[in-house]
Amino acid sequence: QVQLVESGGGLVQPGGSLRLSCAASGSIFSITGMGWYRQAPGKQRELVATITSGGSTNYADSVKGRFTISRDNAKNTVYLQMNSLEPEDTAVYYCNVDAQTTRRVSAYRYWGQGTQVTVSS
């Protein structure tokens, strides 16, 4: 099994910054993709950003130029640096990793518990 622990959420004023972290632990053979999604009240969960094992990134149009995803493979950790935050960024943010627990099994997507980000004055 793989466990994900998120941290870094909170309340911030418009224009402010936050950095989210998500550390994976457990029976990990390898991790390929890592990413962040978010879900605002009354809305569906949506992609925020992803990063491959090789470091290629992909962002939702709404966060391009403001958010940066990165990873530390030695620590099995993915980060989301969020700058110039807007009230529309308010949501629960979820991390995910695509991980193999052994060489013989396919990668499976694991999810974090979610961390609340609130942007308000």
GROMACS .gro file of C-alpha atoms in nm:
model
  121
    1GLN     CA    1   0.000   0.000   0.000
    2VAL     CA    2   0.096   0.359  -0.061
    3GLN     CA    3   0.004   0.648   0.167
    4LEU     CA    4   0.004   1.014   0.068
    5VAL     CA    5   0.028   1.293   0.323
    6GLU     CA    6  -0.048   1.646   0.211
    7SER     CA    7   0.044   1.969   0.385
    8GLY     CA    8   0.063   2.341   0.323
    9GLY     CA    9  -0.298   2.447   0.276
   10GLY     CA   10  -0.457   2.737   0.458
   11LEU     CA   11  -0.609   3.083   0.435
   12VAL     CA   12  -0.436   3.345   0.224
   13GLN     CA   13  -0.529   3.687   0.090
   14PRO     CA   14  -0.575   3.748  -0.283
   15GLY     CA   15  -0.236   3.794  -0.447
   16GLY     CA   16  -0.065   3.580  -0.185
   17SER     CA   17   0.124   3.253  -0.215
   18LEU     CA   18   0.111   2.903  -0.072
   19ARG     CA   19   0.321   2.592  -0.124
   20LEU     CA   20   0.157   2.251  -0.104
   21SER     CA   21   0.354   1.934  -0.040
   22CYS     CA   22   0.255   1.570  -0.082
   23ALA     CA   23   0.481   1.293   0.044
   24ALA     CA   24   0.429   0.931  -0.060
   25SER     CA   25   0.534   0.643   0.162
   26GLY     CA   26   0.480   0.269   0.197
   27SER     CA   27   0.556  -0.018  -0.038
   28ILE     CA   28   0.679   0.181  -0.336
   29PHE     CA   29   0.875   0.018  -0.617
   30SER     CA   30   0.849   0.313  -0.853
   31ILE     CA   31   0.648   0.630  -0.913
   32THR     CA   32   0.572   0.756  -1.261
   33GLY     CA   33   0.325   1.043  -1.283
   34MET     CA   34   0.241   1.280  -1.000
   35GLY     CA   35  -0.017   1.554  -0.995
   36TRP     CA   36  -0.257   1.790  -0.826
   37TYR     CA   37  -0.632   1.822  -0.869
   38ARG     CA   38  -0.880   2.049  -0.693
   39GLN     CA   39  -1.248   2.053  -0.615
   40ALA     CA   40  -1.443   2.365  -0.532
   41PRO     CA   41  -1.783   2.352  -0.358
   42GLY     CA   42  -2.053   2.242  -0.600
   43LYS     CA   43  -1.804   2.168  -0.878
   44GLN     CA   44  -1.637   1.861  -1.019
   45ARG     CA   45  -1.279   1.775  -0.940
   46GLU     CA   46  -1.049   1.929  -1.199
   47LEU     CA   47  -0.689   1.890  -1.305
   48VAL     CA   48  -0.448   2.155  -1.181
   49ALA     CA   49  -0.106   2.025  -1.284
   50THR     CA   50   0.085   1.706  -1.356
   51ILE     CA   51   0.451   1.609  -1.378
   52THR     CA   52   0.606   1.298  -1.530
   53SER     CA   53   0.900   1.101  -1.398
   54GLY     CA   54   1.113   1.282  -1.655
   55GLY     CA   55   1.000   1.624  -1.535
   56SER     CA   56   0.758   1.717  -1.812
   57THR     CA   57   0.476   1.932  -1.681
   58ASN     CA   58   0.119   2.011  -1.779
   59TYR     CA   59  -0.106   2.282  -1.636
   60ALA     CA   60  -0.468   2.385  -1.648
   61ASP     CA   61  -0.508   2.707  -1.845
   62SER     CA   62  -0.648   2.880  -1.537
   63VAL     CA   63  -0.322   2.838  -1.341
   64LYS     CA   64  -0.058   2.873  -1.612
   65GLY     CA   65   0.202   3.132  -1.519
   66ARG     CA   66   0.091   3.135  -1.154
   67PHE     CA   67   0.141   2.776  -1.031
   68THR     CA   68   0.449   2.558  -1.056
   69ILE     CA   69   0.457   2.183  -0.999
   70SER     CA   70   0.782   2.010  -0.906
   71ARG     CA   71   0.896   1.681  -0.755
   72ASP     CA   72   1.176   1.537  -0.547
   73ASN     CA   73   1.218   1.177  -0.655
   74ALA     CA   74   1.454   1.093  -0.369
   75LYS     CA   75   1.182   1.194  -0.122
   76ASN     CA   76   0.882   1.066  -0.326
   77THR     CA   77   0.734   1.412  -0.285
   78VAL     CA   78   0.546   1.642  -0.519
   79TYR     CA   79   0.505   2.015  -0.462
   80LEU     CA   80   0.271   2.285  -0.590
   81GLN     CA   81   0.391   2.642  -0.561
   82MET     CA   82   0.091   2.873  -0.596
   83ASN     CA   83   0.149   3.244  -0.655
   84SER     CA   84  -0.086   3.533  -0.732
   85LEU     CA   85  -0.371   3.342  -0.575
   86GLU     CA   86  -0.725   3.443  -0.661
   87PRO     CA   87  -1.056   3.377  -0.482
   88GLU     CA   88  -1.140   3.139  -0.769
   89ASP     CA   89  -0.853   2.917  -0.655
   90THR     CA   90  -1.041   2.835  -0.336
   91ALA     CA   91  -1.089   2.458  -0.325
   92VAL     CA   92  -0.978   2.135  -0.165
   93TYR     CA   93  -0.654   2.032  -0.333
   94TYR     CA   94  -0.576   1.663  -0.381
   95CYS     CA   95  -0.245   1.513  -0.483
   96ASN     CA   96  -0.207   1.185  -0.668
   97VAL     CA   97   0.074   0.953  -0.764
   98ASP     CA   98   0.084   0.666  -1.011
   99ALA     CA   99   0.288   0.406  -0.827
  100GLN     CA  100   0.397   0.046  -0.864
  101THR     CA  101   0.426  -0.150  -0.541
  102THR     CA  102   0.626  -0.429  -0.708
  103ARG     CA  103   0.788  -0.487  -1.047
  104ARG     CA  104   0.514  -0.731  -1.143
  105VAL     CA  105   0.209  -0.509  -1.103
  106SER     CA  106   0.086  -0.218  -1.308
  107ALA     CA  107   0.094   0.133  -1.171
  108TYR     CA  108  -0.207   0.231  -0.962
  109ARG     CA  109  -0.328   0.583  -0.888
  110TYR     CA  110  -0.324   0.677  -0.520
  111TRP     CA  111  -0.486   0.991  -0.378
  112GLY     CA  112  -0.413   1.214  -0.085
  113GLN     CA  113  -0.673   1.313   0.172
  114GLY     CA  114  -0.702   1.669   0.045
  115THR     CA  115  -0.599   2.002   0.188
  116GLN     CA  116  -0.814   2.313   0.199
  117VAL     CA  117  -0.695   2.629   0.026
  118THR     CA  118  -0.903   2.941   0.090
  119VAL     CA  119  -0.826   3.269  -0.084
  120SER     CA  120  -1.014   3.554   0.078
  121SER     CA  121  -0.963   3.903   0.213
   0.00000   0.00000   0.00000
